[in-house]
Structures are given as C-alpha cells and as structure tokens.
Amino acid sequence: MTQVLIPTSLPELWSALREQPSAHLYAGGTDLLVKRRAGLLDPAILIHLGRIDALRGVTADDDGLRLGAGCTHRELLEDAQVRAVLPVLTQALQTLGSPPIRAMGTLGGNLCTASPAGDTLPPLYVLDAEVELWSAGGERRLLLRDFILGPGRTALQSGEILAAVRVRRAPHGSVQHFEKVGLRNALACSLVSLAALVQTNPAGRVKHAAFAWGSVGPTVIRVPEVERHLIGQPLSLSVLSEAAVLARRAVAPIDDLRADADYRRQVAGNLLLRLAETGSAPER
Amino acid sequence: MTERSARPELGPPQSPMLEIGASVPRADAWAKVIGAEHYAIDHYPLGLLWAGARRAGLAHARLRGVAIEAARALPGVVAVLTAADVPGTNRQGIVHKDQPVLVEDHVRHWGDPVALVLAEDRETLRRALALVEPDLEPLPGVFDIAAALRPDAPTLHPGGNVLLEAEISTGDTASAWDVCAAIVEGTFDLPFQDHGFLETQNGVAQVEPDGILTLTVSTQAPFRDRFEIAHALGLDPLRIRVISPYLGGAFGGKDGATVQCLLALAALHVGGRPVKMVWEREECMIAGYKRHAARLCYRLGALTNGTLHALDCQLYFDTGAYAHLGGEVMELGLEHAGGPYRIAHTRMRGWAVYTNNPIGGAMRGFGVCQASFGFERMLDRLAAALGRDRLDLRRQNALRRGDRNAAGVTLVHSTGLAACLETLSRHPLWLERDRWPDQAPPLKRRGVGVAAVFNAMGYGRGLPDAAIAKIALTPDGRFRVDSAVSDMGQGNASAFAQIAGQILCQRADAIELVQPDTARALPSGSSSAGRTTYSYGNALVRACEALRAKLLHRASLLLMVDEPSGLALLPGRVRHLPTGRDLPLARLAAMLPETDRVSIEQFVMPVSQEVPDTGKAFVIGFPHVLFAYAAHLAYVEIDTLTGKLEVCRYLAVTDGGRVLNPRNFDQQIQGAVAQGIGYALCEELRLQEGRILNPDFARYLLPTSLDVPDIASLAVATVEDTGPFGMKGIGEVGINGPLPAIASAVEAALGRCPSQSPLEPRRLVAEVAAPSASDDAPR
Amino acid sequence: MKIHLILNGTPREMKVAPDRRVVDLLREDLGLTGVKEGCGSGECGTCTILVDGEARLSCLLLAAQLDGCRLTTIEGLAQDGRLHPVQQAFIDQGAVQCGYCTPGMILAAVDLLNRQPHPTREAIRVALSGNLCRCTGYQMIVDAVETAARRMREGEDA
Ligand SMILES: Cc1cc2nc3c(=O)[nH]c(=O)nc-3n(C[C@H](O)[C@H](O)[C@H](O)COP(=O)(O)OP(=O)(O)OC[C@H]3O[C@@H](n4cnc5c(N)ncnc54)[C@H](O)[C@@H]3O)c2cc1C
Ligand code: FES
Ligand code: FES
C-alpha cells in the first residue's frame, strides 16, 4: 500500500519532504497515476500538491504573468489574463488531452513530466518563460529551456518543487500561433507541434520571430537559423518555404508508433507555411 | 448465486404505447441513465475470488513447463492451474475446436494463456500472475499472410497454415476479358481492427449447491457457450447455466469463448465459491478477437457501355493463431467480393490463413467490410477509366430483385440498392457536390465520395438460423418476454418489446423483458449476423399472435360470449366490443394455470433454394439470400501541410426493409458509420512479431466526438416479406460504407488514394506531395 | 485512513486505504456500479464522477484526495425522484445504446451545462471529447445535451 500525504501549506510540505525524502510528488495525477498503473513506478509514499494554495492562481504585473504551477489547464484556459496575454498558450491548452484531463492535469505536472510532446512547452519556449523553483531553503529561477534537460528529465533537485512559471508580455501586435498535429481531434498525443511568436512592422516585414517545435527531438527545439532567416522578410509562402527547409534540417525526430521520422521532419517544416495564412492577421 | 440487487427506485413517468413504426424510447434507457442497469461486470457476489490468466508473452514458442510454485506460495492465492488441470478436451472454438483453454505445449500467439490464477483479491492476483513463469522455447513465427503461405513456413496447426481455401465462380472468366473495353486492377491491404467495446470481457461463475455451474457473462451467445464449456471441460452441457445481461458493447468480439471456459475451470476448483474475472483494457486487446487483417487483389473489367463483365479476385484473411470464425468470415467476404452488382463472369478465390498474430474473429461487417474497400475502389477506377460518373456507373450495375448476384444466387427477396442510389442521387449533398471542392480554404483540398455496399443476414445455408421465442402472461396481467438473444447495445430487446406491444396492444410498462438465461429461455442462436431482431422477432411475432388468439378464446369463456370475434386486447384488459364489457388481464391471468399463460414459437430463416455449383469448400454458410443494402456519401477535407483527413459531412441511405423504430434504426446506422470512420481514419492494430504495440486506448485510437460529423441517415421504403413487420437486419451494413466512401472522396480531392488503410496523415501527406492528377479526378 | 465526504447528498465517514483508486472504492466498496471503468488510464471517461460539482476521472483519483469533498455519481443525480434534465433528454433523444458510456457522458454534460447554459453543438462536442462512445457515433448524445440545455433554460424562464 502506498501512503498518501496531503499537505495544505508550504510548511507542511517542507516537513513532509524532510521526513520522507524519497516521497514522490503529484498534482493532477494524470501522468503519475497512469505510470503507476503501468507498473513503471511504485512509490512507497506520495505527496499530493493539490491543496497548497500558494501554488495556484495567476497574477499579473507590468512585466507579464506569473502562472502558479498548481493551476490546472482548465483554470488557465478560463483565465481572462492568460487568454488576452498568452494566446499561444491558450491555443495549446485547447488541444491538450480532453476536458477531464485539462480539469485535472496541471501546468507544473506538464512541465515536470518534460515530455517532448508536452503541449505547454513549445508556447512557453517561444515566450522565453522562466520557472520558479522553491525548496525549504529558498527560491531559484531558471529559464524553462534550462530547466528541461531531456525526455523526462528536469533540473529539479531533491526537496525542490516547481512553484510557478513567469512569462513576459509579448510585444504589442505580435502574432501568436500554435498548431499540433495529432491522429485525432481530441485525446491526441502530438506527432509534431509548432508554437510561433512573430512580430511584424507596419509594412508586414518580420521584426522578431521565435519558433519552437514539439515532438521532433528529445526536447522542444528552437531553430535560430529559421528565426534569423525571416527577419526583414514578409510572411509569404515562398519565404516560409525557404524557412521550412532550414527547419527540416535542424529537427531531430525519431520513428515511433504514431509517426515516422520522415513524416515528422516534413511536417515540421510544412507547419511554418500556415503562418502565411494566419500571419497577416493579428493575434487570434 | 447471491446478488445485491439494485432495482431502480424511480419509475418511468409515462408509459408509451408500443407501436411499430414509432420512435418509442428504448426499454433499457431508463435503467441505464440512472446507473441501475447491472451489466455482467457489475456483479460482485459475496465471498468472490478473482481469477486471472497468465499470458505467454511470446508469439510462437514451445511451452516446456510452467513454474507456479512461487505464485502458489503467495498468501491469498487459492489455486494456480495449468493445462494439466483441465478435464475435457481443453479445446474451444465455434466451428473448429483448435484453441486451448490453457496451453499444453504450443504457444501460438502472444496472448495465449498458460496458467490460471485464483486469489482472494485483485492485488494478490496481480502479484501472483507476475510470479508465474512459463518456460518458453521460442519458435520461428509467421507474422503475415505471405509468410504463412510460403512452402517452408513454420506451421501452427497439424493441417498446415491454410485454415480454408475456397472459390466462388460464375460464368466463364477465361474468355470474358477479351471483350472488356476497360480493365482495372488493384491490391489493397487492411489492418486488424479492434472492437473497442467499453465493457471489457468479464464474468462470474459458481458451482451452485445443486451442482449446476452458473455463469453470468458478457456474451453474445449464451446457449452456444454451454456447449463450448462442456466440450472443453468434459461437462454435461445441460448442467451449465449461462446468463447474459445487457452488454456494454460487443460488435462480434464477445461471440465465442472469452472468459467462459477459464471461469468455469476456476469455479470447478474452489468448492462452490463464486469466481470473478475481468480483463483489463490491455488484456482485452491482447487476448480478444479482432477484425481480420486482409490483402485483396482485384481485377475488374467492363464493356464499353459500362456493364460490369468480368471479375477476378483473391482475398486473403489473416485469422491469426486460431480459427475462431476465420473460415466463415472469409466465406462472407468472398460471397460479397463482387459488390452489390451484376457481374456475369466471376472468379473469386479466398484464403483464411493462420499466423502468430492475434486471433481474427467476428466483427460487425464480418469479412464484407474488408471486401467493400476492394470492390468499391475498383468501381471508382473503372469510372475514371471509362470517363463515367461514379454514381451513374453504380446505378447502371446495381443489383435488383430477380438478378443473379456475383456469387450466382438469384435475389428473390427485397433488394433496395437501386432505391438507395436513387435517393442519394437526389440529395442536396450529391446535387451540390461541386461546390464543396470549389470552396476549399487555403492549404486544404476537398472531395466528395460515394460507395454502394451490402451485407448478408443470417447464418447462410447449412446451419439452420432458428430462434424460439417465449412470451407469457404474468399473474399481474403483464407480459414477460424471455429473450434468448443477447442485447449488446443494438436495441433488439427494445424491438422485442415493441413487437409484443404492437401485437398485444400494450403500453411499455406492461412488457417485461428478461435478458437471456439458458434456464428460462430457449436456444435461439447468437446475437450476430444481422439476424437478432429478424430471427427472434419473427418467432416472437408468431408467439404473440398465438398468445393473443389463446387469450381471446379463454376470455370468451369468462365473459360468456359465444365466440371471440367481438373481443379485443387493449392495454391491461380484454374488451367485448359489442357490449363494452372489460376483463382485466390480471383477472384473466388468475384463471389460467401457468402452463396455459405461456406461448412458445419457433422460426427458421429461409435459405436459398438454388445452390450454385460453386463454393464447394463451404460446408456451412454459403450461400445467403437476404441482404441489406446501402449507399453512402462522404465530404472530406485534407490538410495539405499535414495530410490530416477530416470527414465533414456524411449521408447514409439504407435499405433495411420496413423501419420498426426510426430512432433505433438511425442509432444503428450512425454508430456503424462512426465505427467505419474509425476504421478509415485511425484504427489499426500495430504489430511487431505478433506483439501488439498499441494495446490500450492511448495508442489504439477510437474516434472521439470531434472526429465524427453529424451523419444524415435515410431509409428507403422497402418491405421484406419474410421479416417481422417487413424488417431486415441493419446492424452491419452501415460499417461497410465509410472506408470506400472516404477513399473515393480522397481520390476526388487528391487525384489518388492510398491502397492501404487507415488513411492516416503519414500516408496522405505523401499523396499530397506527389504531382497532382486532379485533372482526372472524378466528379 | 479516515476520510469525510458527502456522497450523493449524504455525509459519510469512511475508513479507506489512502491509495485506493476512487473507481474501486465506489464500485467495489460502496456498490455504486453506475460508475464504470473502461480503460483505467484517463482515456475513455466512463469513470467520470462529479467532485464538488466538476467532472473528474475516478480512475485517476486516490481515496485520500476525497477527504472533505462532495461527490456525485450517476446514482445521485436524480433529485426527489425526478430525473435530471440531461438524463431525461438522453432517454428522449436516443442517446443510449449499450449504455456503458452513459453515466460518464451524462455527468460530463452536467458539468458543461452548469458552466455554460447555452452551448453550441460544437461546444458540446468539445465538452464530451474526453468521453468515448463506441455505439452511437455521438450525434444523438449531442442532440440530447442540446435538448437538455433548452429545457433547463425554459424551465428557468417558466
Ligand atoms: C488521457 C490523457 C491524455 C493526455 N493528453 C495530453 C496531451 O494532449 N498533451 C500533453 O501535454 N499531455 C497530455 N497528457 C499528460 C498529462 O495530462 C499532462 O502532462 C498534465 O499536465 C500532467 O499534470 P498533472 O498535474 O496531472 O501531473 P502529475 O501526474 O501529477 O505529475 C507529473 C509529474 O510531475 C511532477 N510534478 C507535478 N507537479 C509538480 C510540481 N509542482 N513540482 C515538482 N514536480 C511536480 C510529479 O512528481 C510527476 O513526476 C495526457 C494524459 C492523459 C492521462
Ligand atoms: S476508466 Fe477512467 S478514463 Fe477510462
Ligand atoms: S452507448 Fe455504448 S459506448 Fe456509448
């Protein structure tokens, strides 16, 4: 039998972690309990994070938003500030799992799972998000891309939790875009996904661009060549097709059950072309 | 057996008259929406033990032994059984008895059971199963049809790897090709499909104090199960009782032994304690039956005027490790291989082949679903070759009553395909088809496709398709139908209530439906083959008519009227119309002994009186004479960047004879189309050396509510003279249309279509990238 | 451990193994077999229950998490002998076939209508997209939720 601890405050959490250093954390349980059922882990002690208020809620300041790691996907989707400031994240969340998975699963769980197919990762990569890591001893911050070390691996240290994600506001008028390719329209793991943040000048030329691809490498991939290539260019099909070639060169997909590497590589490039359609309109 | 019973505390507010032709609500809906319906899986008898099977975990191996001591030593483990503990023949199978209950020495697929563990609780069971160690010596395996047919292939069964090889032919194909103006060819590959029912295979079993072995199982064939268990375990079938509550889906996958023999074996070893077995989703997929993977090779020729003239085809079905109904599935596929068309000269050959893959079995569409992809792709290609409209070519060749079909059988019963195609041709979705591609958004391509399909009903010649219905007047003046064919969700039980209500003129609350129980009902075959409502319904019509006549006669005695002609059955009473005097049915019932209140009648489905001089390999099942028909239309959109296919609109026009209940009719059509859309878009068992790589719902993908569009369902006005109130079974035909209709639409959109299904993004993106052939795209 | 909860309107105190899956607790210990299990891993929605009024998957909840919660299963949805409008609409619109998905579907729909009384068909399809149904093709289920929404609004107007 597994013991389940449910701290309701940070001090309770720190003491639980001190007494049970081998305990496993979980929030929504939508990753952890699935793995437990599959026999991939059998923790003797679980600590449930769902009742610690300090991990929840969205707050805004002039710089941007702070998203509590304990926020469920549904809470973020229903949050007016997130919708207004981070449409690329909203779009990604709409494709994540299914309504009950979004109601149970958390942002923190998605990031700590560190799957290359995790849907909140590409948007947060293009937004250059930072993570707040807390422990009994204090707090540290890391760029999300430094936090994620590899498939299923993060920079979390023993006794540390992910407390929040900080995201700066994107420059006004930038286009935020997310697309995920799955084998069906809900409950679909991503075969390839693309998050984009593109700022254009009044003449329609690109001033700044950031792209991040999911499911085409061990972690989310950003491709500086593609971003540089677009600077000063219009978002036309031909320019984007050139960028697509660069993107296909840079990604490192593998074959798996859901798709082969060739498909992923091809489509990773193709997805850029969608910006020709959506790119001219400001954020949706 | 002891049971907690949860009778619904709430009663339906109003009880409708049960009239044929009306959309009366289903009889089972009430208990299901309040969570009160007890499926087999909801039975937890007091003091139960849990049973579980240890699966081989290798697709082909010699089993040298099974180490069970460690498992047996675990506290809470009651027994660990192996093949040595199986009394009887240790063989199960519907037609061929070739599947062991527990493997003796030859493992033929990954999910073969090598030991059965009984434990006090599920956790102990789980741990004990992991402690059972089969000692396996791997054997070279065969993992596809071609490998199985190689002369030097390892063999799975004493008779070799060919379970059945057969040919159906008519006319003279040797010379017919010479006069063809257009000849098209194609080879098509289809994967295994899982049924995806939500209630996994399960049941409970117990030896009762009187020695009767009682099982409550999620099964489509309670009567056959008795014989299956008896044969495998050396028991007297008449000392076995099988109860089949409402099923949480089945679609063919609970036809044949799943948990039955294992459960019975377990029950024999525990001194009267009840035993429960539930397969988890992964086990359900690994050990359960599947729609056969198939390869189809087609060649079809037509005359200049578009008349189909010659067909040569070979259909190969991968039946996996055991026969199950592999031969019969191949038979039905072959019988339908020419499509619902007149073709004078045909040579159709079929093979059902053993491999070390999961077991192919019955599934909605039963061989026809696969063949439909082949013949309808051929029709589209022929239309392109002849420069003809796709629908027009189908209408020209559509079977009509009185025609001989491609298997050489004269269609003497209702044949409504032409009416289906006609209805489709006038539908706005067909008339406005050109607008669809024209309005495609940027980076998308759109197409419209059609398909004509059919599906036979019943067991076919050689195996009488019989049903025996039983209805009784209860002491409280209501009527009880003892259904003998399971309701797996298709609503046949509700149809039975409607038939009884119509004939006996009663409201819904006066008809009590009892789900199959071999101790109460009479043998009536399986819930399958589009026969359930037809065969049992026909028997029930007779039983109800006989009961009505009897009750009126008895009432005339009580009412002291000379003869029953002025009497009418009304809700809850018999009325003497000339005088208006009423006799409540409860009073009538009180006057009659129990034996007089029952009516039992039998029906046997008609068979072909003309047995074509072909198909000799089929001892049973060939030919059929009754068919349902359908014409389907699909609007699709393909994303050129990702290859993602979307089915946007769908129309199904069906000939199912007279419609007994329009809403239940549409339920069957919409459900079958949705399952067919899954087959077309994303459902595929992925195998590696016989091991299923996606044995769960995370990786084997069923369509969600966002993957299936609204489906318009229309019925054409035909009447099947032999059917109850003129109906035919339509449970299956609807699943045959989606794959060919969607493929036809994809071809219209892209100028080509993969010949391998499902039509996944990875396959379509390759077609998009290829040079466009849209100029020849069908219109 | 001991937990307190309100189950279908009745306060209860129970001794549970903290790591027992809620679906097992409800089905096997409490006899609430209207809660179904189709996959055990979050993929099918048949195990849906309402926790504090919101749809949750009981196969991915542990008993300890229920402490202090208000639970509604399909058995507790009807009030005072009257079906919930969603239940009634499921009957009327033909949304029930084998019925195995039905309890979960109904509770998912109730969650939707509590938050969004005027959903479009598309919004209904989205809200039900975590609940698989293998029998119906979903159309009549969507019809039923539309009907229930309309009746609930009309009921309020009246
Ligand atoms: C049916 C189904 C569909 C899914 N579909 C998708 C999908 O489409 N896209 C997608 O990206 N994911 C999907 N997932 C995965 C999962 O739902 C998400 O990753 C979810 O965000 C995980 O959150 P959680 O709170 O449930 O994580 P949990 O299971 O609770 O935890 C996951 C891991 O993160 C750790 N963790 C959680 N919170 C913290 C914290 N604050 N600090 C430190 N460590 C923490 C845990 O220790 C654990 O190792 C799906 C899962 C299921 C079951
Ligand atoms: S059983 Fe919980 S989602 Fe399938
Ligand atoms: S009605 Fe059978 S799964 Fe939905």
CSV table of N, CA and C in Angstrom, one decimal, chain B residues 138-181:
chain,number,residue,atom,x,y,z
B,138,PRO,N,11.5,-20.3,-27.8
B,138,PRO,CA,11.0,-19.5,-28.9
B,138,PRO,C,11.1,-20.4,-30.2
B,139,LEU,N,10.0,-20.2,-31.0
B,139,LEU,CA,10.0,-20.9,-32.3
B,139,LEU,C,9.9,-19.8,-33.4
B,140,PRO,N,10.4,-20.1,-34.6
B,140,PRO,CA,10.3,-19.1,-35.7
B,140,PRO,C,8.8,-18.9,-35.9
B,141,GLY,N,8.4,-17.7,-36.1
B,141,GLY,CA,6.9,-17.5,-36.3
B,141,GLY,C,6.6,-17.0,-37.7
B,142,VAL,N,5.3,-16.9,-38.0
B,142,VAL,CA,4.8,-16.3,-39.2
B,142,VAL,C,3.9,-15.2,-38.9
B,143,PHE,N,4.2,-14.0,-39.4
B,143,PHE,CA,3.6,-12.8,-39.0
B,143,PHE,C,2.8,-12.1,-40.1
B,144,ASP,N,2.8,-12.6,-41.3
B,144,ASP,CA,1.8,-12.1,-42.2
B,144,ASP,C,1.4,-13.2,-43.2
B,145,ILE,N,0.5,-12.8,-44.0
B,145,ILE,CA,-0.2,-13.8,-44.9
B,145,ILE,C,0.9,-14.4,-45.8
B,146,ALA,N,1.7,-13.6,-46.4
B,146,ALA,CA,2.7,-14.1,-47.4
B,146,ALA,C,3.6,-15.1,-46.7
B,147,ALA,N,4.1,-14.8,-45.5
B,147,ALA,CA,5.0,-15.7,-44.8
B,147,ALA,C,4.3,-17.0,-44.5
B,148,ALA,N,3.0,-16.9,-44.1
B,148,ALA,CA,2.3,-18.1,-43.7
B,148,ALA,C,2.2,-19.1,-44.9
B,149,LEU,N,2.1,-18.5,-46.1
B,149,LEU,CA,1.8,-19.4,-47.3
B,149,LEU,C,3.1,-19.9,-47.9
B,150,ARG,N,4.2,-19.5,-47.4
B,150,ARG,CA,5.5,-20.0,-48.0
B,150,ARG,C,5.6,-21.5,-47.7
B,151,PRO,N,6.1,-22.2,-48.7
B,151,PRO,CA,6.1,-23.7,-48.5
B,151,PRO,C,6.9,-24.1,-47.3
B,152,ASP,N,8.0,-23.4,-47.0
B,152,ASP,CA,8.8,-23.8,-45.9
B,152,ASP,C,8.4,-23.0,-44.6
B,153,ALA,N,7.2,-22.5,-44.6
B,153,ALA,CA,6.8,-21.7,-43.4
B,153,ALA,C,6.7,-22.6,-42.2
B,154,PRO,N,7.0,-22.2,-41.0
B,154,PRO,CA,6.7,-22.9,-39.8
B,154,PRO,C,5.2,-23.1,-39.7
B,155,THR,N,4.7,-24.3,-39.3
B,155,THR,CA,3.3,-24.5,-39.3
B,155,THR,C,2.7,-24.3,-37.9
B,156,LEU,N,1.5,-23.8,-37.8
B,156,LEU,CA,0.9,-23.6,-36.5
B,156,LEU,C,0.0,-24.7,-36.1
B,157,HIS,N,-0.6,-25.4,-37.1
B,157,HIS,CA,-1.6,-26.4,-36.8
B,157,HIS,C,-1.2,-27.6,-37.6
B,158,PRO,N,-1.7,-28.8,-37.2
B,158,PRO,CA,-1.3,-30.1,-37.9
B,158,PRO,C,-1.7,-30.0,-39.4
B,159,GLY,N,-2.8,-29.4,-39.7
B,159,GLY,CA,-3.2,-29.3,-41.1
B,159,GLY,C,-2.5,-28.3,-41.9
B,160,GLY,N,-1.5,-27.6,-41.4
B,160,GLY,CA,-0.8,-26.5,-42.1
B,160,GLY,C,-1.4,-25.2,-41.8
B,161,ASN,N,-0.9,-24.2,-42.5
B,161,ASN,CA,-1.3,-22.8,-42.2
B,161,ASN,C,-2.6,-22.3,-42.9
B,162,VAL,N,-3.1,-23.1,-43.8
B,162,VAL,CA,-4.3,-22.7,-44.5
B,162,VAL,C,-5.5,-23.3,-43.8
B,163,LEU,N,-6.2,-22.4,-43.2
B,163,LEU,CA,-7.4,-22.9,-42.5
B,163,LEU,C,-8.5,-23.3,-43.5
B,164,LEU,N,-8.7,-22.5,-44.5
B,164,LEU,CA,-9.7,-22.8,-45.5
B,164,LEU,C,-9.3,-22.0,-46.8
B,165,GLU,N,-9.5,-22.7,-47.9
B,165,GLU,CA,-9.2,-22.1,-49.2
B,165,GLU,C,-10.5,-22.4,-50.0
B,166,ALA,N,-11.0,-21.5,-50.7
B,166,ALA,CA,-12.2,-21.7,-51.4
B,166,ALA,C,-12.3,-20.8,-52.7
B,167,GLU,N,-13.3,-21.2,-53.5
B,167,GLU,CA,-13.5,-20.4,-54.7
B,167,GLU,C,-15.0,-20.3,-54.9
B,168,ILE,N,-15.5,-19.1,-55.4
B,168,ILE,CA,-16.8,-19.0,-55.8
B,168,ILE,C,-16.7,-18.4,-57.2
B,169,SER,N,-17.3,-19.1,-58.2
B,169,SER,CA,-17.2,-18.5,-59.5
B,169,SER,C,-18.5,-18.7,-60.3
B,170,THR,N,-18.7,-17.8,-61.3
B,170,THR,CA,-19.9,-17.9,-62.1
B,170,THR,C,-19.4,-17.6,-63.6
B,171,GLY,N,-20.2,-18.0,-64.5
B,171,GLY,CA,-19.9,-17.7,-65.9
B,171,GLY,C,-18.6,-18.3,-66.4
B,172,ASP,N,-17.9,-17.6,-67.2
B,172,ASP,CA,-16.7,-18.1,-67.8
B,172,ASP,C,-15.6,-17.0,-67.9
B,173,THR,N,-14.8,-16.9,-66.8
B,173,THR,CA,-13.8,-15.8,-66.8
B,173,THR,C,-12.7,-16.0,-67.8
B,174,ALA,N,-12.5,-17.2,-68.2
B,174,ALA,CA,-11.4,-17.5,-69.1
B,174,ALA,C,-11.5,-16.6,-70.4
B,175,SER,N,-12.7,-16.5,-70.9
B,175,SER,CA,-12.8,-15.8,-72.2
B,175,SER,C,-13.4,-14.4,-72.0
B,176,ALA,N,-13.9,-14.1,-70.8
B,176,ALA,CA,-14.7,-12.8,-70.7
B,176,ALA,C,-13.8,-11.6,-70.8
B,177,TRP,N,-12.6,-11.7,-70.5
B,177,TRP,CA,-11.7,-10.5,-70.5
B,177,TRP,C,-11.6,-9.9,-71.9
B,178,ASP,N,-11.6,-10.8,-72.9
B,178,ASP,CA,-11.3,-10.3,-74.3
B,178,ASP,C,-12.3,-9.2,-74.8
B,179,VAL,N,-13.5,-9.2,-74.3
B,179,VAL,CA,-14.5,-8.3,-74.8
B,179,VAL,C,-14.6,-7.0,-73.9
B,180,CYS,N,-13.8,-7.0,-72.8
B,180,CYS,CA,-13.8,-5.8,-71.9
B,180,CYS,C,-13.2,-4.6,-72.6
B,181,ALA,N,-13.8,-3.5,-72.5
B,181,ALA,CA,-13.3,-2.2,-73.0
B,181,ALA,C,-12.3,-1.6,-72.0
